[in-house]
Coordinates of C-alpha atoms in Angstrom, one line a residue:
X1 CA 1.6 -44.5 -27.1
X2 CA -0.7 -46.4 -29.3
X3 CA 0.9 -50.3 -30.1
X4 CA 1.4 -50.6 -33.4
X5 CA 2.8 -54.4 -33.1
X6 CA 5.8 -53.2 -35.5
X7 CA 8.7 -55.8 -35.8
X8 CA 12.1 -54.7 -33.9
X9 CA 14.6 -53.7 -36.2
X10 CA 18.3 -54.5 -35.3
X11 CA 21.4 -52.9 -37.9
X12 CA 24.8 -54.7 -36.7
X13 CA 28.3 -52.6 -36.6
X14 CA 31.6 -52.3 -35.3
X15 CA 33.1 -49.2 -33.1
X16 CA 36.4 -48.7 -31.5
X17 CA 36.7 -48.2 -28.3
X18 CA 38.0 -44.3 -29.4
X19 CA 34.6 -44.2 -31.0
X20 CA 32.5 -45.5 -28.1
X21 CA 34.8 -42.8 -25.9
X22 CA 33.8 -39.8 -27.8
X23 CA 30.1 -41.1 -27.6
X24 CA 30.0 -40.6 -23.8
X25 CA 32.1 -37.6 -24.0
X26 CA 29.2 -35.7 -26.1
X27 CA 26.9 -37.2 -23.7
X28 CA 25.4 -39.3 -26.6
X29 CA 25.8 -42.6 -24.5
X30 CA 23.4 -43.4 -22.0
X31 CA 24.9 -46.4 -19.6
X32 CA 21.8 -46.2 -17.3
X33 CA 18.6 -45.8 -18.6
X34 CA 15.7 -46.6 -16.3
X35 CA 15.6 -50.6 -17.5
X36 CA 19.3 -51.1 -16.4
X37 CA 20.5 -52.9 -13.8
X38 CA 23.1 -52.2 -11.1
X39 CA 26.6 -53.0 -11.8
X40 CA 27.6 -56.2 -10.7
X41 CA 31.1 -56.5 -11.7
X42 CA 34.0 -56.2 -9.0
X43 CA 37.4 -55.2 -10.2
X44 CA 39.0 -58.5 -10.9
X45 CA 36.4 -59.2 -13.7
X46 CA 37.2 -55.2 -15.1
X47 CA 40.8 -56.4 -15.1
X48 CA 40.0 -59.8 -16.9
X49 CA 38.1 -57.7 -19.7
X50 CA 41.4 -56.0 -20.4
X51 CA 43.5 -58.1 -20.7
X52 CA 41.7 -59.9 -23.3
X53 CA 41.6 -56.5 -25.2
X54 CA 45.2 -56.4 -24.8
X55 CA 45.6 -60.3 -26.4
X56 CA 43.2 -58.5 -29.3
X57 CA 40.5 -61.7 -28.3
X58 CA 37.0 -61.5 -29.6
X59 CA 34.1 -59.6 -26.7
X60 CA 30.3 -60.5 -27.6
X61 CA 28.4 -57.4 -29.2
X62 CA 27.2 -54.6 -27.2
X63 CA 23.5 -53.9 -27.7
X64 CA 22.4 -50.5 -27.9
X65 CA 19.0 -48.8 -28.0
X66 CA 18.8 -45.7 -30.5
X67 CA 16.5 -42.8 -30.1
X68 CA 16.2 -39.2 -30.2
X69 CA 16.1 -36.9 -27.5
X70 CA 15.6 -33.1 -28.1
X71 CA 17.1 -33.6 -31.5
X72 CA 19.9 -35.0 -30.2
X73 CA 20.9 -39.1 -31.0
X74 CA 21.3 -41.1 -27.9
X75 CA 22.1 -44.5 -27.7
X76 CA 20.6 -46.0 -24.1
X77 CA 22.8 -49.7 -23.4
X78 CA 20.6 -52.8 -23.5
X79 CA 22.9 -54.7 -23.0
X80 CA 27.4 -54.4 -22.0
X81 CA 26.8 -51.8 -19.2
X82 CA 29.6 -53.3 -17.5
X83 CA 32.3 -53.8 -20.3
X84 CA 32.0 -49.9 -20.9
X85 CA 32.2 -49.0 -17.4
X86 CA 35.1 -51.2 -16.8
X87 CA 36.8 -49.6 -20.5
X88 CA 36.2 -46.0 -18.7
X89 CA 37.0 -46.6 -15.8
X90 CA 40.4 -48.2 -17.1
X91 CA 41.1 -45.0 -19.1
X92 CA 40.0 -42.6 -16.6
X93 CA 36.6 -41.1 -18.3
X94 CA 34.5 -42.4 -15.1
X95 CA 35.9 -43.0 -11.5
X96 CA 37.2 -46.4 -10.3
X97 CA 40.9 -46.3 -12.1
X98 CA 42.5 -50.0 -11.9
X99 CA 45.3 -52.3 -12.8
X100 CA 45.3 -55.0 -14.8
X101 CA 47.8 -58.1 -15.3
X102 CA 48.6 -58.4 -19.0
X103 CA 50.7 -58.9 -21.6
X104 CA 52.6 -55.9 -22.9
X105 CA 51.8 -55.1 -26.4
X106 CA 54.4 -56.5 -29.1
X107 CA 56.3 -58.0 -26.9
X108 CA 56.2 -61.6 -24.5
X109 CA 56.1 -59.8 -20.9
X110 CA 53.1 -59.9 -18.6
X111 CA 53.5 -56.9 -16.5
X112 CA 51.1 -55.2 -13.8
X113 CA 50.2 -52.2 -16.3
X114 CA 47.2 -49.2 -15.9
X115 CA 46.1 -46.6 -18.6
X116 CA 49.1 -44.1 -17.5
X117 CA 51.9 -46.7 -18.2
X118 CA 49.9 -47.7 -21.4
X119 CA 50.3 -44.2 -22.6
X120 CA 54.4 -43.9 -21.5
X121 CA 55.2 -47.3 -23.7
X122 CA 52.9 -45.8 -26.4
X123 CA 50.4 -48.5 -26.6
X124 CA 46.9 -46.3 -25.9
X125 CA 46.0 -47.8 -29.5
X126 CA 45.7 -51.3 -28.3
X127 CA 43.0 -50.1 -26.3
X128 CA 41.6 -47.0 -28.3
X129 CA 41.8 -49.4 -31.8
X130 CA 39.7 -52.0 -30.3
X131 CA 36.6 -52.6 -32.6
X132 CA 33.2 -54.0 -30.6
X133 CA 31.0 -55.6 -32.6
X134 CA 27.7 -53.7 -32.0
X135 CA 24.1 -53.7 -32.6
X136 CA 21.6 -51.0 -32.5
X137 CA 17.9 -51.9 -31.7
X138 CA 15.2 -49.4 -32.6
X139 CA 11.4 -50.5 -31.7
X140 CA 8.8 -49.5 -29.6
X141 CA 10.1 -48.9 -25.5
X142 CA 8.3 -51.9 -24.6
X143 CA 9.5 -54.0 -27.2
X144 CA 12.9 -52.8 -25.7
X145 CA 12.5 -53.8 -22.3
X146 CA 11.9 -57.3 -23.5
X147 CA 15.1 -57.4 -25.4
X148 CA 16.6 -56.5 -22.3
X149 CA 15.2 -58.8 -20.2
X150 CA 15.8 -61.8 -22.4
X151 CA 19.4 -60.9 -23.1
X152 CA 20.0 -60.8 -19.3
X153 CA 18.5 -64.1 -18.4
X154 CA 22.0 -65.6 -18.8
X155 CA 24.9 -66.0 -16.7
X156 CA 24.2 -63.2 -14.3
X157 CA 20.5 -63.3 -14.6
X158 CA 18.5 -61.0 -13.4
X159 CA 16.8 -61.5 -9.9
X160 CA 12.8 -60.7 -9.9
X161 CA 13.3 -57.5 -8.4
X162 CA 15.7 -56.1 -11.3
X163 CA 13.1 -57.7 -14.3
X164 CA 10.1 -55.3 -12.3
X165 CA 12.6 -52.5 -12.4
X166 CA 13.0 -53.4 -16.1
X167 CA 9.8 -53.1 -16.7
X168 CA 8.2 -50.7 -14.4
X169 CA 10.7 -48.1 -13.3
X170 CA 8.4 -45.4 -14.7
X171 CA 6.0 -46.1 -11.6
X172 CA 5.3 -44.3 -9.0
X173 CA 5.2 -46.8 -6.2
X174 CA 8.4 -48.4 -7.6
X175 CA 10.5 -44.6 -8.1
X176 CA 9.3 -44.4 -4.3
X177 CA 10.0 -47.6 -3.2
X178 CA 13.5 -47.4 -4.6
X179 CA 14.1 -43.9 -2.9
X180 CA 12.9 -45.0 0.4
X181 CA 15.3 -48.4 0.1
X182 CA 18.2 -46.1 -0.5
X183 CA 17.4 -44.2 2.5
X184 CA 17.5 -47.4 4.8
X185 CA 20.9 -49.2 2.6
X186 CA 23.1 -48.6 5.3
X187 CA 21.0 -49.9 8.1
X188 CA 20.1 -53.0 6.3
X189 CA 24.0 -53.0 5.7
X190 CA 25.0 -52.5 9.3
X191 CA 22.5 -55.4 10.6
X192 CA 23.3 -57.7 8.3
X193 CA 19.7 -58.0 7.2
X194 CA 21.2 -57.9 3.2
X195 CA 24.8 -57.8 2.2
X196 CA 26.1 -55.3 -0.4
X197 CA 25.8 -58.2 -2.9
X198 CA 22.2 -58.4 -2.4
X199 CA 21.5 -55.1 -2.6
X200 CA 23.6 -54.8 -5.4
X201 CA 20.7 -57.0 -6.8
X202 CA 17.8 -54.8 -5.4
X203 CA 16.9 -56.8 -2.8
X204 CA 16.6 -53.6 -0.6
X205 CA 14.2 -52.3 -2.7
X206 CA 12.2 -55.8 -3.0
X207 CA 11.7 -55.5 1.0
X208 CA 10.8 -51.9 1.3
X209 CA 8.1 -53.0 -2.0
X210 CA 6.8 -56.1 -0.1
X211 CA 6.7 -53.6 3.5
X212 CA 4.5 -50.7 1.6
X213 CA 2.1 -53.4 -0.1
X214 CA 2.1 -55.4 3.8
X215 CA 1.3 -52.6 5.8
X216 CA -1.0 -50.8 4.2
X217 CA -3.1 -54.3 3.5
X218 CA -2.4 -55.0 6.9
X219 CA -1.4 -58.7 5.9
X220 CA 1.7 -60.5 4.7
X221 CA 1.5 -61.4 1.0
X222 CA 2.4 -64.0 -2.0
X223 CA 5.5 -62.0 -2.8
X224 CA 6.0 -62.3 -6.6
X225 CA 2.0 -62.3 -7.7
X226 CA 1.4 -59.3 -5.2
X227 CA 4.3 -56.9 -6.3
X228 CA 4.1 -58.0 -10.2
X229 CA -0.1 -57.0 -9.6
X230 CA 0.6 -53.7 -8.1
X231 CA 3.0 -52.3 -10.4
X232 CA 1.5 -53.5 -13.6
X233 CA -1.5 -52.0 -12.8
X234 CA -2.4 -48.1 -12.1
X235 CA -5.2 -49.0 -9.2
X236 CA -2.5 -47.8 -6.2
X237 CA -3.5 -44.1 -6.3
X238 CA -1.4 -41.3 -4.3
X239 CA -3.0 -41.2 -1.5
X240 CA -2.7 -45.0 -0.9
X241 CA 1.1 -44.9 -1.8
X242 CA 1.4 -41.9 0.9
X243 CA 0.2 -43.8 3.1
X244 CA 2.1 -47.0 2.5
X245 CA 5.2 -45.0 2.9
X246 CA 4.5 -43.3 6.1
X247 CA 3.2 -46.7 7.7
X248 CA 7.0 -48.5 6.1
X249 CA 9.1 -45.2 7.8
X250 CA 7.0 -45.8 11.3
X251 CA 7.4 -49.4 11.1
X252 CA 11.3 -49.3 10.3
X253 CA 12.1 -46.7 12.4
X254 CA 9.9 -48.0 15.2
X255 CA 12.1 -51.9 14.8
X256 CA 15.3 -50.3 15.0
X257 CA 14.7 -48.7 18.3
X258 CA 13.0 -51.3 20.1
X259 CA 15.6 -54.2 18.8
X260 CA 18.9 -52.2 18.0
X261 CA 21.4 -55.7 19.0
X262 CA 19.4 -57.5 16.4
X263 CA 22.6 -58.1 14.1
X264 CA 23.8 -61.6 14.5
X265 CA 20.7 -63.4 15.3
X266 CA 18.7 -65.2 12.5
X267 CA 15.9 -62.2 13.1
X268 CA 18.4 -60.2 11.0
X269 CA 17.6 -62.9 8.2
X270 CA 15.3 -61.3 5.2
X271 CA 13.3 -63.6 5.9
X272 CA 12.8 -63.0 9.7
X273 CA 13.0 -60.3 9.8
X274 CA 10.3 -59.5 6.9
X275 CA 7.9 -61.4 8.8
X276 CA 8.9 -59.5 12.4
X277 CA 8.7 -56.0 10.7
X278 CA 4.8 -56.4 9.5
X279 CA 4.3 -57.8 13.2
X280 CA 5.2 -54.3 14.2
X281 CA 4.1 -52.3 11.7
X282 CA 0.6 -54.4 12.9
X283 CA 1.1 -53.7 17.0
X284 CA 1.3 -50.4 15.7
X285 CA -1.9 -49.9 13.9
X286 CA -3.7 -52.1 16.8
X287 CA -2.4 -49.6 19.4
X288 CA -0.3 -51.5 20.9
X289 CA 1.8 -49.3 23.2
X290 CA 5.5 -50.1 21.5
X291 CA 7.3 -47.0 23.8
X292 CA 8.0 -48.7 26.9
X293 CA 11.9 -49.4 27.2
X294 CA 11.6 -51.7 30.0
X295 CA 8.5 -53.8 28.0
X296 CA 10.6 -53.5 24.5
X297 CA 13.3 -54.7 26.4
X298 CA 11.5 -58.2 27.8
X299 CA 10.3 -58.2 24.5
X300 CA 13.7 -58.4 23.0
X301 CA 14.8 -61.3 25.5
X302 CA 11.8 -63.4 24.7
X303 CA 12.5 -62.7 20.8
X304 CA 16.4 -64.0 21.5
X305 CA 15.6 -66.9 23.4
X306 CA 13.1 -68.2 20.7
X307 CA 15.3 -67.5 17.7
X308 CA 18.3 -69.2 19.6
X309 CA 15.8 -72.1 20.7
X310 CA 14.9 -72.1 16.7
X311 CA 18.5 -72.5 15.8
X312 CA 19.1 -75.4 18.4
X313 CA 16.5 -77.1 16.9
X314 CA 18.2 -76.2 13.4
X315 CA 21.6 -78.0 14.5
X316 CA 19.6 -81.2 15.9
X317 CA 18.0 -81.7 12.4
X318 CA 21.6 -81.3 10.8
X319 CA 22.4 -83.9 13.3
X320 CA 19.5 -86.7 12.1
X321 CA 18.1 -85.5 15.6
X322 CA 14.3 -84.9 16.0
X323 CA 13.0 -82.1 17.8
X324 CA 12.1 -83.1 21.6
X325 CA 8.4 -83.3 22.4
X326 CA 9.0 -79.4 24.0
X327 CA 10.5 -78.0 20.9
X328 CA 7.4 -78.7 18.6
X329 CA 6.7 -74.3 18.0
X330 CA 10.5 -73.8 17.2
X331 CA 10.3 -76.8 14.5
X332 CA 7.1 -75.2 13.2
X333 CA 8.6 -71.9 12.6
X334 CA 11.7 -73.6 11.5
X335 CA 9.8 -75.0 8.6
X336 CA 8.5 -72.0 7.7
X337 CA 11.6 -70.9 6.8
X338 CA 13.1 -73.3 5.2
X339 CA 9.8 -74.5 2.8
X340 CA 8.2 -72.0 0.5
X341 CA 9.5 -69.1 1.9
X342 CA 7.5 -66.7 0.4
X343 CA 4.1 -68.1 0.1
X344 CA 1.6 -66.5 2.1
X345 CA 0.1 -69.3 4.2
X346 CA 4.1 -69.7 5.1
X347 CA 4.4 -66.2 6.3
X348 CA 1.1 -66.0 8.2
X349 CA 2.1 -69.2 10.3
X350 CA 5.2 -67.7 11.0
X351 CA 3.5 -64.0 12.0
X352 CA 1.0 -66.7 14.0
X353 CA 4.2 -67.6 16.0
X354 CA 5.9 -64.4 16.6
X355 CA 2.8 -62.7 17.8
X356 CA 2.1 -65.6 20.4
X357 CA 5.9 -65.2 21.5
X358 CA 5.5 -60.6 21.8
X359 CA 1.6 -59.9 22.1
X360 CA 1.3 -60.3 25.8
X361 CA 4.3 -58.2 26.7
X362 CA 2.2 -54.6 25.2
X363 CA 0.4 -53.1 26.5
X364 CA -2.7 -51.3 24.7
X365 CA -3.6 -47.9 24.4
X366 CA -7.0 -46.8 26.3
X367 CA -9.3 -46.6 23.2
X368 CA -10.9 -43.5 24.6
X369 CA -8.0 -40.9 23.8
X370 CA -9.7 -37.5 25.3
X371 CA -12.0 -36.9 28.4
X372 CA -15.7 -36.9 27.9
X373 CA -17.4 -33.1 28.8
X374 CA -19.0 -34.7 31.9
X375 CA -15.7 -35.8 33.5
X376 CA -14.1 -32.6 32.6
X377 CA -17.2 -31.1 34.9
X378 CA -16.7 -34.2 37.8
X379 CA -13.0 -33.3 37.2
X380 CA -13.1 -29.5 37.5
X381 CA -15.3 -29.1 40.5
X382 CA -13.9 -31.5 42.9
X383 CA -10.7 -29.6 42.4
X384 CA -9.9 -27.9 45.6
X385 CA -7.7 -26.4 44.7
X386 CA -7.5 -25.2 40.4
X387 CA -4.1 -24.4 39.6
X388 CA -1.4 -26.1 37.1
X389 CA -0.1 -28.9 38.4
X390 CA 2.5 -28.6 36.0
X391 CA 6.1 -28.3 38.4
X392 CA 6.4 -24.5 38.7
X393 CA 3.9 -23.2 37.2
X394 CA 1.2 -22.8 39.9
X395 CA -1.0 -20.3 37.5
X396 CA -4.8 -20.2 38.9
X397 CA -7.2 -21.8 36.4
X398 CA -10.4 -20.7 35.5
X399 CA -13.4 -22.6 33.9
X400 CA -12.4 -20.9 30.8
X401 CA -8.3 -21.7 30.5
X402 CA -8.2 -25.2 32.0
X403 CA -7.4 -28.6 30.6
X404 CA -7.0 -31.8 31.6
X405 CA -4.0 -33.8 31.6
X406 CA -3.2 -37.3 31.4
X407 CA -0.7 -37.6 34.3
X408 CA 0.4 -41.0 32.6
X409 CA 0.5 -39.9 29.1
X410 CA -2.4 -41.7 26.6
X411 CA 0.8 -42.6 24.2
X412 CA 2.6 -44.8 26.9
X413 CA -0.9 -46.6 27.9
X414 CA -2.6 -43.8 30.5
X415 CA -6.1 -43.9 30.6
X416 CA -9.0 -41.1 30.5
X417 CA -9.9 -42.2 33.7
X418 CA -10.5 -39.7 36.6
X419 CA -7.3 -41.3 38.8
X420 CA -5.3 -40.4 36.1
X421 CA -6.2 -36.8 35.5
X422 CA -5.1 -33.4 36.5
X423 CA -5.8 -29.8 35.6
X424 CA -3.0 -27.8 33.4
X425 CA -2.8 -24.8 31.6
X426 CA -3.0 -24.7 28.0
X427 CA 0.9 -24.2 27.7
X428 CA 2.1 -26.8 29.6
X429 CA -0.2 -29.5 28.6
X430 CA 0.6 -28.8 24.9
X431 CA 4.6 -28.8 25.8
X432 CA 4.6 -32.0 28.3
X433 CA 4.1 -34.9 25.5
X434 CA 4.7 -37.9 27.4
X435 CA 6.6 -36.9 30.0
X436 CA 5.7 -36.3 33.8
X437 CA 6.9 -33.4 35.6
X438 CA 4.2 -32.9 37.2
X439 CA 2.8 -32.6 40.9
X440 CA 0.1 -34.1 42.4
X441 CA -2.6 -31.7 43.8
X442 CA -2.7 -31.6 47.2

């Protein structure tokens, strides 16, 4: 779309609420175009909005954006998301049905009172009658955006995240990153790591955006200037943003099994537990062997003792109390958390510290993965004996069908060493994976 720097033009009106009804009936309403926010209203401030349409008080105008879509009108909401929903949900056009505490029209009581006994006492037109001051906005999209963003930078302002949604929804990292947070809501639910308020906010999808740009740079980053860069800009290609989400699914999916009794603990913090994600998403892409239940395990005391040590040293500050001489790394990390947050010389010292406390307890994977052809020859003729070693298999191998095995599996830190080998069929070698049912060759 070529700018033309045109002025936004703005027309201000009244409709009843019967009016504004009818519009999302014909589907001529749009309450979520790509710009808006999540609702942030619980049902107590729905009720409030009521009852001051039931005492006839004044609401602020409702801004809408008009445009044509297949030769249809459409108005997308700018701004009063939240007072419609709470109007339809009140008179059962969308879900979420309510009560309200309010005086009953024409007369002094204050009764409990929903849409159904509204209707009985004949009073709908209290509601339906209801004029809204409203204005309709027509200028170029990005233009729109703006107005949207300024409009919302009061009393429930928007967090960073929801501006960048604002203004970049169209993206692809951004559509992706938002799928992907959706996908892990409930886990970050169930650990604590963000409350349903903060997701509410899109804090979910701030982390999973912050874990793609991490991994796939392979270091933690200025959080605002990094995220605003990427999604302004068009240089994160496909293939880069494939990858960035396969690395965030691994790295995820890879915390939640090695530390699944994290809930509780400050590493269920965001900000912990930013820092100890990209920490494993790292291990990972070093070959670090992070499969090991009884090594994930230590790894998981060592992480609790130092976050519990962290917290001690928390309470003695809260207390005038300095850190003891031996408590110097948990006041470190301590102030890394509480200072500047997000800036990036922050979050490497506090990476710095977490890999000093879990480095040592992986392994790493042998960096040779296969046998060489000459100790697949040492290997194959000081068999004795060539058959599958696999348990119950016993087929005789030939020169031409065998293969060699890793009898500790490569994945779980064997080596391509000859004291770790053994001949297998084709079949059984492909089907073992990490396991060992195996026999030794006599």
């Amino acid at each position: 779309m070529i700018k033309t720097n045109a002025p936004i033009a703005h027309k201000a009106t009244t409709k009843s609420i019967l009016d504004l009804c009818n519009l999302y009936r014909g589907g001529n309403l749009n309450l979520t175009p790509g710009f808006q926010r999540q609702s942030v209203w619980k049902e107590r401030d729905r009720a409030k909005l009521i009852d001051s349409i039931l005492r006839n008080y004044p609401l602020p105008a409702i801004f809408f954006y008009r445009r044509s879509e297949r030769g249809k009108l459409v108005f997308d909401v700018i701004d009063g998301k939240q007072r419609l929903e709470s109007i339809f949900m009140f008179t059962g056009l969308m879900r979420g049905r309510f009560w309200t505490r309010a005086p009953i029209p024409g007369t002094e009581n204050i009764d409990w009172i929903d849409w159904s006994a509204l209707k009985k006492k004949g009073f709908e037109n209290s509601i339906n009658g209801y004029e809204i001051p409203v204005i309709e906005v027509d200028g170029e999209f990005g233009d729109i955006v703006d107005v949207f963003v300024r409009i919302n930078s009061t009393g429930k302002a928007l967090t960073s995240q929801e501006k960048r949604s604002a203004k970049y929804y169209h993206t692809p990292f951004l559509r992706e990153a938002s799928r992907l947070a959706k996908r892990y809501e409930s886990y970050f639910l169930s650990t604590g790591i963000l409350s349903s308020a903060q997701i509410t906010r899109m804090k979910h999808v701030e982390l999973i955006s912050e874990l793609m740009l991490s991994l796939i740079q392979k270091d933690v980053l200025n959080k605002k200037a990094a995220l605003d860069q990427v999604m302004a800009s068009t240089s994160f290609d496909g293939r880069q943003l494939s990858r960035s989400l396969a690395l965030t699914k691994s790295t995820l999916n890879r915390v939640k099994r090695m530390f699944p009794r994290m809930k509780g603990t400050r590493l269920a913090k965001l900000t912990d537990f930013y820092s100890l994600a990209v920490l494993i998403g790292k291990f990972d892409q070093e070959a670090l062997i992070l499969t090991d239940a009884k090594r994930n395990k230590s790894a998981w005391e060592l992480l609790k003792a130092f976050a519990n040590s962290v917290d001690e040293v928390r309470e003695l500050q809260r207390k005038a109390q300095g850190a003891k001489p031996d408590q110097e790394i948990y006041r470190d990390y301590l102030l890394t958390v509480s200072q500047m947050t997000d800036d990036v010389s922050q979050r490497r010292k506090r990476e710095d510290i977490l890999r000093g406390v879990l480095q040592s307890v992986f392994e790493k994977k042998d960096s040779q993965r296969g046998f060489s052809p000459e100790q697949r020859r040492i290997i194959w003729n000081s068999s004795a004996n060539p058959i599958c070693a696999h348990r119950g298999c016993g087929k005789t191998l030939t020169w031409d069908n065998f293969t060699i095995d890793h009898i500790k599996a490569h994945s779980i830190g064997g080596t391509s060493h000859r004291s770790n080998a053994q001949l297998m069929c084709r079949e059984h070698n492909s089907s073992k994976g990490n396991r060992r049912k195996t026999r030794r060759l006599a």
